[in-house]
Short mmCIF file of C-alpha atoms in Angstrom, two decimals:
data_model
loop_
_atom_site.label_atom_id
_atom_site.label_comp_id
_atom_site.label_asym_id
_atom_site.label_seq_id
_atom_site.Cartn_x
_atom_site.Cartn_y
_atom_site.Cartn_z
CA MET H 1 122.31 183.88 53.48
CA THR H 2 119.91 181.32 52.10
CA ASP H 3 116.51 181.95 50.64
CA SER H 4 114.98 181.22 54.01
CA GLY H 5 117.04 183.92 55.60
CA LEU H 6 119.01 181.44 57.65
CA PRO H 7 122.76 181.50 57.44
CA THR H 8 124.40 178.60 55.66
CA SER H 9 126.44 176.11 57.60
CA GLU H 10 129.77 177.55 56.72
CA HIS H 11 128.77 180.78 58.39
CA LEU H 12 127.92 179.02 61.60
CA GLU H 13 130.08 177.73 64.36
CA HIS H 14 129.81 174.00 64.88
CA LEU H 15 126.92 173.00 67.05
CA ASP H 16 127.89 171.89 70.48
CA PRO H 17 127.11 168.25 71.35
CA ASP H 18 124.44 169.31 73.86
CA THR H 19 122.47 171.01 71.11
CA ILE H 20 122.81 168.01 68.82
CA ALA H 21 121.78 165.65 71.62
CA ASP H 22 118.80 167.90 72.35
CA LEU H 23 117.93 167.87 68.66
CA ILE H 24 117.82 164.08 68.70
CA GLU H 25 115.52 164.11 71.72
CA ASN H 26 113.25 166.75 70.14
CA LEU H 27 113.99 169.11 72.98
CA LEU H 28 114.75 172.21 70.92
CA PRO H 29 112.13 174.85 70.17
CA ALA H 30 110.93 174.61 66.59
CA PRO H 31 112.93 177.46 65.05
CA GLU H 32 116.12 176.37 66.75
CA ALA H 33 115.47 172.75 65.83
CA HIS H 34 115.05 173.75 62.21
CA ARG H 35 118.29 175.69 62.17
CA ALA H 36 120.13 172.91 63.93
CA ARG H 37 118.80 170.27 61.56
CA GLU H 38 119.77 172.33 58.53
CA HIS H 39 123.22 172.84 59.96
CA VAL H 40 123.73 169.17 60.65
CA LYS H 41 122.70 168.30 57.12
CA ALA H 42 125.26 170.69 55.71
CA CYS H 43 128.10 170.18 58.18
CA PRO H 44 130.01 166.89 57.99
CA ASP H 45 131.52 167.33 61.46
CA CYS H 46 128.18 167.91 63.12
CA GLN H 47 126.57 165.11 61.11
CA GLN H 48 129.33 162.87 62.45
CA THR H 49 128.57 163.93 66.01
CA PHE H 50 124.90 163.38 65.34
CA ASP H 51 125.55 159.86 64.03
CA ALA H 52 127.89 159.12 66.91
CA LEU H 53 125.24 160.11 69.47
CA LEU H 54 122.74 157.78 67.83
CA GLN H 55 125.32 155.02 67.74
CA LEU H 56 126.12 155.67 71.39
CA SER H 57 122.52 154.95 72.40
CA ALA H 58 122.59 151.73 70.41
CA ASP H 59 125.91 150.71 71.93
CA LEU H 60 124.71 151.46 75.44
CA ALA H 61 121.64 149.32 74.78
CA ASP H 62 123.90 146.48 73.61
CA GLU H 63 126.07 146.81 76.65
CA GLY H 64 123.01 147.05 78.89
CA ARG H 65 121.85 143.64 77.72
CA THR H 66 124.97 142.01 79.08
CA ASP H 67 125.18 140.99 82.70
CA ILE H 68 128.21 141.74 84.82
CA PRO H 69 129.48 138.87 86.96
CA MET H 70 129.06 139.78 90.59
CA PRO H 71 132.45 139.68 92.36
CA THR H 72 132.72 136.53 94.44
CA ASP H 73 133.25 138.39 97.69
CA VAL H 74 130.12 140.47 97.16
CA ALA H 75 128.12 137.37 96.22
CA GLU H 76 129.27 135.52 99.32
CA HIS H 77 128.45 138.48 101.48
CA LEU H 78 124.95 138.82 100.05
CA ASP H 79 124.37 135.08 100.46
CA ALA H 80 125.29 135.42 104.12
CA VAL H 81 122.96 138.39 104.52
CA ILE H 82 120.07 136.40 103.07
CA VAL H 83 120.82 133.40 105.28
CA SER H 84 120.88 135.68 108.29
CA GLU H 85 117.63 137.23 107.19
CA SER H 86 116.11 133.76 106.93
CA MET H 87 117.28 132.97 110.41
CA LEU H 88 115.91 136.20 111.76
CA ARG H 89 112.58 135.46 110.13
CA SER H 90 112.40 132.07 111.74
CA SER H 91 113.42 133.41 115.13
CA THR H 92 111.18 135.28 117.52
CA ILE H 93 112.92 138.54 116.90
CA GLY H 94 110.74 141.14 115.21
CA VAL H 95 112.53 142.48 112.19
CA HIS H 96 111.85 145.75 110.48
CA SER H 97 113.29 147.25 107.37
CA LEU H 98 116.31 149.50 107.51
CA ALA H 99 114.22 152.22 105.90
CA GLN H 100 111.71 152.06 108.75
CA ILE H 101 114.49 152.19 111.25
CA ARG H 102 115.99 155.22 109.59
CA GLU H 103 112.69 157.03 109.18
CA GLU H 104 111.23 156.35 112.57
CA PRO H 105 114.18 155.82 114.85
CA ARG H 106 112.46 156.95 118.02
CA ARG H 107 109.07 155.42 117.61
CA HIS H 108 110.40 151.94 117.12
CA LEU H 109 113.57 152.37 119.09
CA PRO H 110 113.30 149.71 121.77
CA LYS H 111 112.38 146.77 119.66
CA LEU H 112 113.92 147.91 116.41
CA LEU H 113 117.39 148.47 117.69
CA GLY H 114 117.83 144.79 118.24
CA ALA H 115 116.77 143.91 114.75
CA ALA H 116 118.70 146.82 113.28
CA ALA H 117 121.83 145.76 115.06
CA ALA H 118 121.51 142.25 113.75
CA VAL H 119 121.09 143.38 110.17
CA VAL H 120 123.57 146.21 110.30
CA VAL H 121 126.20 144.12 111.97
CA VAL H 122 125.83 141.42 109.37
CA ALA H 123 126.24 144.16 106.79
CA ALA H 124 129.20 145.67 108.54
CA ILE H 125 130.92 142.37 108.83
CA GLY H 126 130.19 141.40 105.30
CA VAL H 127 131.19 144.67 103.77
CA GLY H 128 134.09 144.91 106.14
CA VAL H 129 135.26 141.50 105.10
CA VAL H 130 134.62 142.29 101.48
CA PHE H 131 136.22 145.66 101.25
CA ALA H 132 138.30 146.41 104.28
CA THR H 133 139.90 143.28 105.57
CA LYS H 134 140.95 141.60 102.39
CA ASP H 135 144.53 141.61 103.54
CA ASN H 136 143.84 139.69 106.74
CA ALA H 137 145.78 136.49 107.04
CA PRO H 138 143.63 133.53 106.01
CA GLY H 139 141.98 131.96 109.02
CA GLY H 140 143.25 134.75 111.21
CA THR H 141 141.06 136.62 113.60
CA ALA H 142 140.43 140.31 113.39
CA ASP H 143 140.77 142.18 116.62
CA THR H 144 138.02 144.43 117.75
CA ASN H 145 138.44 147.87 116.40
CA PRO H 146 138.54 150.06 119.50
CA THR H 147 136.68 152.84 117.73
CA THR H 148 133.69 150.67 116.92
CA VAL H 149 130.90 150.06 119.38
CA VAL H 150 130.28 146.50 118.26
CA PRO H 151 132.93 143.98 117.37
CA THR H 152 133.88 142.92 113.89
CA GLY H 153 135.52 139.62 113.11
CA ALA H 154 136.36 137.42 116.07
CA PRO H 155 137.81 139.53 118.91
CA THR H 156 140.35 138.00 121.27
CA LEU H 157 139.41 137.97 124.96
CA SER H 158 139.73 135.97 128.12
CA THR H 159 136.85 134.39 130.00
CA SER H 160 137.00 137.19 132.57
CA ASP H 161 136.30 139.66 129.76
CA VAL H 162 133.30 137.77 128.46
CA GLY H 163 130.70 139.24 130.81
CA PRO H 164 131.74 142.91 130.53
CA ASP H 165 132.36 142.62 126.77
CA ALA H 166 129.05 140.89 126.10
CA GLN H 167 127.30 143.54 128.14
CA ARG H 168 129.03 146.34 126.22
CA TRP H 169 128.31 144.76 122.83
CA LEU H 170 124.66 144.33 123.64
CA GLU H 171 124.25 147.79 125.11
CA ASN H 172 125.93 149.30 122.08
CA SER H 173 123.81 147.35 119.65
CA GLY H 174 120.43 147.92 121.21
CA GLY H 175 120.12 144.69 123.10
CA THR H 176 120.53 142.12 120.35
CA LEU H 177 123.60 141.22 118.35
CA LEU H 178 123.57 138.25 116.02
CA ASN H 179 126.90 137.87 114.40
CA GLY H 180 128.90 135.19 112.65
CA SER H 181 128.47 132.89 109.69
CA ALA H 182 125.21 131.17 108.85
CA ASP H 183 126.61 127.90 110.22
CA GLU H 184 127.62 129.58 113.44
CA LEU H 185 124.21 131.23 113.84
CA ALA H 186 122.47 127.93 113.13
CA CYS H 187 124.62 126.16 115.73
CA ALA H 188 123.84 128.86 118.29
CA LYS H 189 120.16 128.58 117.51
CA ASN H 190 120.30 124.83 118.05
CA PHE H 191 122.05 125.36 121.34
CA ALA H 192 119.39 127.89 122.39
CA SER H 193 116.53 125.63 121.40
CA GLY H 194 117.71 123.06 123.92
CA ARG H 195 117.63 125.56 126.75
CA PRO H 196 114.68 126.61 128.93
CA ASN H 197 115.23 130.19 127.79
CA PRO H 198 115.71 129.79 124.03
CA GLN H 199 115.52 133.41 122.92
CA LEU H 200 118.82 134.32 121.29
CA ARG H 201 120.09 137.79 122.07
CA LEU H 202 123.77 137.44 121.29
CA VAL H 203 125.91 135.43 118.91
CA GLN H 204 129.48 136.61 118.56
CA PRO H 205 132.46 134.69 117.23
CA ALA H 206 135.48 135.22 119.44
CA LYS H 207 138.81 133.81 120.44
CA VAL H 208 138.41 133.10 124.15
CA ASP H 209 141.43 131.93 126.14
CA ASP H 210 143.19 131.12 122.89
CA GLN H 211 140.52 128.89 121.46
CA ARG H 212 138.05 129.69 118.74
CA ALA H 213 134.71 130.02 120.46
CA THR H 214 131.29 131.54 120.15
CA VAL H 215 129.77 133.83 122.73
CA ILE H 216 126.05 133.13 122.97
CA GLY H 217 123.61 135.22 124.96
CA LEU H 218 120.14 134.01 125.90
CA GLN H 219 117.47 136.18 127.40
CA GLY H 220 117.00 135.55 131.09
CA ALA H 221 114.16 136.37 133.45
CA SER H 222 113.76 139.84 131.95
CA THR H 223 114.84 141.54 128.75
CA GLN H 224 117.71 143.14 130.65
CA ASP H 225 119.06 139.85 131.99
CA ILE H 226 121.24 137.92 129.62
CA GLN H 227 122.72 134.52 130.30
CA VAL H 228 126.02 134.41 128.45
CA PHE H 229 127.68 131.17 127.36
CA VAL H 230 131.00 130.61 125.72
CA VAL H 231 130.92 127.51 123.54
CA THR H 232 133.23 125.70 121.20
CA GLY H 233 132.13 123.71 118.18
CA CYS H 234 129.97 126.33 116.50
CA SER H 235 132.73 127.60 114.24
CA GLU H 236 132.69 124.33 112.33
CA SER H 237 130.08 123.58 109.72
CA GLY H 238 127.43 121.35 111.29
CA GLY H 239 129.16 121.63 114.66
CA VAL H 240 127.46 121.26 118.03
CA ALA H 241 127.87 123.82 120.78
CA ASP H 242 129.92 122.68 123.77
CA PRO H 243 129.78 125.29 126.55
CA PHE H 244 132.84 125.82 128.73
CA TYR H 245 132.02 129.05 130.51
CA ASP H 246 128.90 130.96 131.45
CA THR H 247 127.97 134.11 133.27
CA THR H 248 125.02 136.44 133.58
CA VAL H 249 124.94 140.12 132.79
CA THR H 250 122.30 142.77 133.34
CA LEU H 251 122.00 145.40 130.67
CA ARG H 252 121.69 148.96 131.79
CA ASN H 253 118.70 150.93 130.61
CA ARG H 254 119.65 153.28 127.85
CA MET F 1 125.12 120.83 95.58
CA THR F 2 121.43 121.43 95.18
CA PRO F 3 119.28 119.94 97.89
CA GLU F 4 116.05 118.26 96.99
CA ILE F 5 112.80 119.75 98.15
CA SER F 6 109.16 118.96 97.89
CA ARG F 7 107.25 121.07 95.46
CA ILE F 8 104.36 123.13 96.72
CA GLY F 9 101.47 124.12 94.51
CA PRO F 10 101.01 123.18 90.88
CA PRO F 11 104.11 123.09 88.72
CA GLU F 12 104.76 126.09 86.52
CA PRO F 13 107.70 125.04 84.44
CA VAL F 14 109.60 127.64 82.54
CA GLY F 15 111.76 126.67 79.64
CA GLN F 16 110.86 123.00 79.95
CA PRO F 17 107.67 121.10 79.31
CA ALA F 18 107.03 119.74 82.78
CA ALA F 19 108.80 119.36 86.06
CA PRO F 20 109.48 115.80 87.07
CA ALA F 21 107.17 114.25 89.61
CA GLY F 22 108.47 113.76 93.11
CA PRO F 23 111.27 115.69 94.70
CA VAL F 24 112.75 118.42 92.54
CA SER F 25 115.76 120.65 92.93
CA TYR F 26 115.57 124.37 93.30
CA ASP F 27 117.13 124.74 89.88
CA GLN F 28 114.04 123.18 88.37
CA LEU F 29 111.68 125.70 89.90
CA ASP F 30 110.75 128.87 88.14
CA ASP F 31 110.97 132.29 89.77
CA HIS F 32 107.33 132.36 90.80
CA GLU F 33 107.60 129.00 92.47
CA LEU F 34 110.72 130.01 94.34
CA LEU F 35 109.02 133.15 95.58
CA ARG F 36 105.94 131.21 96.66
CA LEU F 37 108.15 128.77 98.54
CA HIS F 38 109.87 131.69 100.22
CA VAL F 39 106.56 133.27 101.27
CA ALA F 40 105.46 129.88 102.57
CA GLY F 41 108.44 129.91 104.89
CA ASN F 42 111.08 127.99 102.96
CA PRO F 43 114.43 129.29 104.26
CA ASP F 44 116.45 128.64 101.09
CA ALA F 45 114.19 129.58 98.19
CA PHE F 46 114.92 133.30 98.25
CA GLY F 47 118.65 132.68 98.19
CA TYR F 48 118.28 130.56 95.08
CA LEU F 49 116.16 133.19 93.43
CA VAL F 50 118.70 135.91 94.11
CA ARG F 51 121.59 133.73 93.01
CA ARG F 52 119.85 133.09 89.72
CA HIS F 53 119.61 136.81 88.92
CA ARG F 54 122.49 138.34 90.80
CA ASP F 55 124.70 139.12 87.82
CA ARG F 56 121.85 141.05 86.19
CA MET F 57 121.14 142.93 89.41
CA TRP F 58 124.83 143.62 89.96
CA ALA F 59 125.05 145.08 86.47
CA VAL F 60 122.18 147.45 87.20
CA ALA F 61 123.60 148.50 90.56
CA ILE F 62 127.19 149.02 89.49
CA ARG F 63 126.19 150.95 86.39
CA THR F 64 123.82 153.17 88.32
CA LEU F 65 126.06 153.79 91.31
CA GLY F 66 129.55 153.46 89.88
CA GLU F 67 131.12 152.37 93.16
CA PRO F 68 131.28 148.69 94.13
CA GLU F 69 130.81 149.40 97.82
CA GLU F 70 127.72 151.45 97.10
CA ALA F 71 126.42 148.83 94.68
CA ALA F 72 126.91 146.04 97.22
CA ASP F 73 125.14 148.08 99.91
CA ALA F 74 122.28 148.93 97.57
CA LEU F 75 121.84 145.28 96.62
CA GLN F 76 121.86 144.29 100.25
CA GLU F 77 119.12 146.79 101.00
CA ALA F 78 117.20 145.72 97.93
CA PHE F 79 117.42 142.01 98.68
CA ILE F 80 116.41 142.47 102.31
CA SER F 81 113.50 144.62 101.16
CA ALA F 82 112.47 142.04 98.56
CA PHE F 83 112.85 139.26 101.11
CA ARG F 84 110.45 141.00 103.48
CA ARG F 85 108.02 142.28 100.88
CA ALA F 86 107.75 139.08 98.89
CA ASP F 87 104.19 138.49 100.03
CA SER F 88 103.15 141.73 98.35
CA PHE F 89 104.41 140.52 94.98
CA ARG F 90 101.60 140.29 92.47
CA GLY F 91 101.80 137.06 90.57
CA ASP F 92 100.86 138.59 87.23
CA ALA F 93 104.20 140.36 86.87
CA LYS F 94 107.57 138.82 86.16
CA VAL F 95 109.60 138.23 89.28
CA THR F 96 112.65 139.69 87.58
CA THR F 97 110.77 142.89 86.76
CA TRP F 98 109.69 143.19 90.37
CA LEU F 99 113.19 142.48 91.70
CA HIS F 100 114.79 144.77 89.14
CA ARG F 101 112.54 147.62 90.19
CA ILE F 102 113.41 147.13 93.85
CA VAL F 103 117.11 147.18 92.99
CA VAL F 104 116.74 150.32 90.90
CA ASN F 105 114.86 152.06 93.70
CA ALA F 106 117.49 151.05 96.24
CA CYS F 107 120.20 152.47 93.98
CA LEU F 108 118.31 155.72 93.48
CA ASP F 109 117.73 156.01 97.23
CA ARG F 110 121.46 155.78 97.75
CA ILE F 111 122.10 158.42 95.13
CA ARG F 112 119.63 160.76 96.82
CA ARG F 113 121.25 160.20 100.18
CA ARG F 114 124.65 160.75 98.66
CA GLN F 115 123.47 163.99 97.09
CA VAL F 116 122.23 165.15 100.48
CA ARG F 117 125.65 164.43 101.91
CA ALA F 118 127.25 166.10 98.91
CA ALA F 119 130.15 163.71 99.22
CA ASP F 120 133.20 164.13 97.10
CA PRO F 121 133.76 161.40 94.54
CA LEU F 122 135.65 158.48 95.97
CA PRO F 123 139.22 158.10 94.80
CA GLU F 124 139.80 155.80 91.90
CA ASP F 125 140.94 152.35 92.90
CA GLU F 126 142.56 150.76 89.90
CA ASP F 127 142.67 147.25 91.34
CA ARG F 128 139.07 147.41 92.38
CA ALA F 129 138.06 148.90 89.06
CA THR F 130 139.62 146.00 87.20
CA GLU F 131 137.74 143.57 89.43
CA LEU F 132 134.51 145.19 88.32
CA ALA F 133 134.93 143.77 84.89
CA GLY F 134 134.35 140.35 86.42
CA PRO F 135 136.53 137.26 86.64
CA ALA F 136 139.03 137.23 83.81
CA GLU F 137 138.19 133.69 82.83
CA ASP F 138 134.51 134.45 82.34
CA ASP F 139 134.57 136.79 79.39
CA PRO F 140 136.84 137.64 76.49
CA ALA F 141 139.26 140.48 77.05
CA GLU F 142 137.47 142.84 74.67
CA VAL F 143 134.17 142.34 76.50
CA ARG F 144 135.81 143.13 79.81
CA GLU F 145 137.56 146.13 78.34
CA ARG F 146 134.37 147.53 76.88
CA ARG F 147 132.54 146.92 80.15
CA LEU F 148 135.21 148.83 82.06
CA ASP F 149 135.20 151.66 79.52
CA VAL F 150 131.46 152.09 79.91
CA LEU F 151 131.57 151.84 83.70
CA ASN F 152 134.39 154.36 83.92
CA ALA F 153 132.67 156.73 81.52
CA LEU F 154 129.38 156.47 83.40
CA LYS F 155 131.18 157.35 86.61
CA GLN F 156 132.34 160.61 85.09
CA ILE F 157 128.92 162.03 84.37
CA ASN F 158 126.61 163.37 87.03
CA SER F 159 124.39 160.93 88.84
CA ASP F 160 121.10 162.34 87.52
CA GLN F 161 122.24 161.94 83.95
CA ARG F 162 123.72 158.54 84.70
CA SER F 163 120.52 157.25 86.31
CA ALA F 164 118.42 158.41 83.38
CA LEU F 165 120.80 156.95 80.82
CA VAL F 166 121.09 153.62 82.59
CA LEU F 167 117.32 153.31 82.88
CA VAL F 168 116.45 154.42 79.36
CA ASP F 169 119.39 153.50 77.15
CA MET F 170 120.80 150.51 79.01
CA GLU F 171 117.85 148.96 80.83
CA GLY F 172 115.27 149.71 78.18
CA TYR F 173 112.71 151.56 80.29
CA SER F 174 110.48 153.96 78.36
CA ILE F 175 110.83 157.67 79.06
CA GLU F 176 107.52 157.58 80.90
CA GLU F 177 108.53 154.57 83.03
CA ALA F 178 111.87 156.16 83.85
CA ALA F 179 110.12 159.41 84.77
CA ALA F 180 107.84 157.53 87.17
CA ILE F 181 110.79 155.71 88.74
CA LEU F 182 112.88 158.86 89.01
CA GLY F 183 109.98 160.99 90.19
CA CYS F 184 110.41 163.69 87.58
CA ALA F 185 108.78 164.88 84.37
CA PRO F 186 109.34 162.94 81.12
CA GLY F 187 110.92 166.05 79.64
CA THR F 188 113.46 166.07 82.44
CA VAL F 189 114.37 162.47 81.70
CA LYS F 190 114.82 163.26 78.03
CA SER F 191 116.96 166.26 78.87
CA ARG F 192 119.13 164.26 81.29
CA CYS F 193 119.55 161.52 78.70
CA ALA F 194 120.49 164.01 76.00
CA ARG F 195 123.03 165.81 78.16
CA GLY F 196 124.34 162.54 79.49
CA ARG F 197 124.97 161.24 75.99
CA ALA F 198 126.71 164.46 75.08
CA ARG F 199 129.00 164.04 78.12
CA LEU F 200 129.62 160.38 77.42
CA LEU F 201 130.39 160.81 73.76
CA PRO F 202 133.96 162.10 74.07
CA LEU F 203 134.63 159.54 76.80
CA LEU F 204 133.60 156.63 74.60
CA ARG F 205 134.76 157.89 71.22
CA HIS F 206 137.67 155.49 71.31
CA TRP F 207 135.35 152.62 72.10
CA GLN F 208 133.03 153.52 69.25
CA THR F 209 135.88 153.91 66.83
CA THR F 210 137.24 150.51 67.83
CA ARG F 211 133.87 148.91 67.41
CA ALA F 212 133.28 150.60 64.08
CA GLY F 213 136.61 149.26 62.87
CA ALA F 214 135.86 145.77 64.11
CA GLU F 215 132.34 145.37 62.84
CA ALA F 216 129.67 147.05 60.85
CA PRO F 217 127.70 149.55 62.89
CA ASP F 218 124.51 148.21 64.44
CA VAL F 219 122.57 151.27 63.49
CA PRO F 220 122.83 152.62 59.98
CA ALA F 221 123.82 156.22 59.95
CA LYS F 222 120.73 158.37 59.91
CA THR F 223 120.45 161.87 58.76
CA ALA F 224 119.16 164.53 61.08
CA ALA F 225 115.89 164.65 59.18
CA GLU F 226 115.39 160.88 59.36
CA ALA F 227 116.14 160.72 63.03
CA VAL F 228 113.96 163.53 64.26
CA GLY F 229 111.40 163.71 61.50
CA THR F 230 110.65 166.68 59.37
CA GLU F 231 108.77 169.70 60.44
#
């Protein structure tokens, strides 16, 4: 024993790293801190741990100052999300945050579902493309996953499917579904702006009767009536919509 | 290609004496100007702003969350939130500080939701993990290796400790700031940091040893008394 009555270091077990880390952060009660400090001074192993913990903080700070390149697929996805957000802002669709939608799902249900669907679908597509469909053949089209309520990728259908499918997509996404690349959305918006009923309710890339097309839905006489067009041209950057099929669907009240 | 735009408001150049008169590119605008353009309705300004800072924000998100999918989702939420709340930004702060805080909060929200779900850790994906280090051509191998070591080690400690350590040790927030962000007492932050470092230490011993062999330590070895003061 020492003069102070405390045991010398050789009579003590090594301090565990938690205790040494707490010592560094001044978290130990005074008597325990004193004993720990004395031990560290006298014990080379614990002094080494002590030094290493200090060095670790410095190293983490160094590492923290370096950026990490965002993976290209994530960056592209986030770019697309922001472009979509810009388009939503400039459209007549009221957009609310995802947090609001989560917190107050019932209060805002009718008008928020549309906006939520638009944002969530963009997210689903982006993340899906980023993380789930990396093995898809380049330029290929992803079939609709039968277990999902809204399509991902560009589903394959015939013109006779367009009405029922568009109706199902819209009913399952709260009445509005804006899907596709920024170019495709912009092309659809241009198409809508030239119509007497310019409010976009549906944009969905698809392969219709074996040609790459875009299904566009415009609000009709009421919010339940949707005029559905199938156009070509929107899948190309700067393309102009050329409709080749149209139909009208009436959404069922949910 | 950077499109040309017309400047709105007085120029506030950063890092250069004055912006050229006439049309300027987005690259020539500082963060405040980009945000003002965005609030004024410019459809592209916010995208440029995010692109400028995305590697920094990705670093924060991936370190805090550990999983790339979670980090990407958190950034998406954060960017959408920032996009919509841009008009509430107070011009006296740095845009990066504001954006950084939104990203941190989005990450912490995800952690809280994940804790509620009590999800099991996702399985390790070696290919994906290697991607996290960034494109191979961008950084030297040792930088990528160290980055991966730290990311992998951070993933192995609990999320409370990881959040505290990332905020305090890696992002340079004070204990008090981190406590406010995390919604807990400063003592709790200190405790989480301490325990987190103790957990990380054995996981990064190799890294420290390698560094010590390669270069002089950044911090001179302190004694216990020097580091914590004397009673």
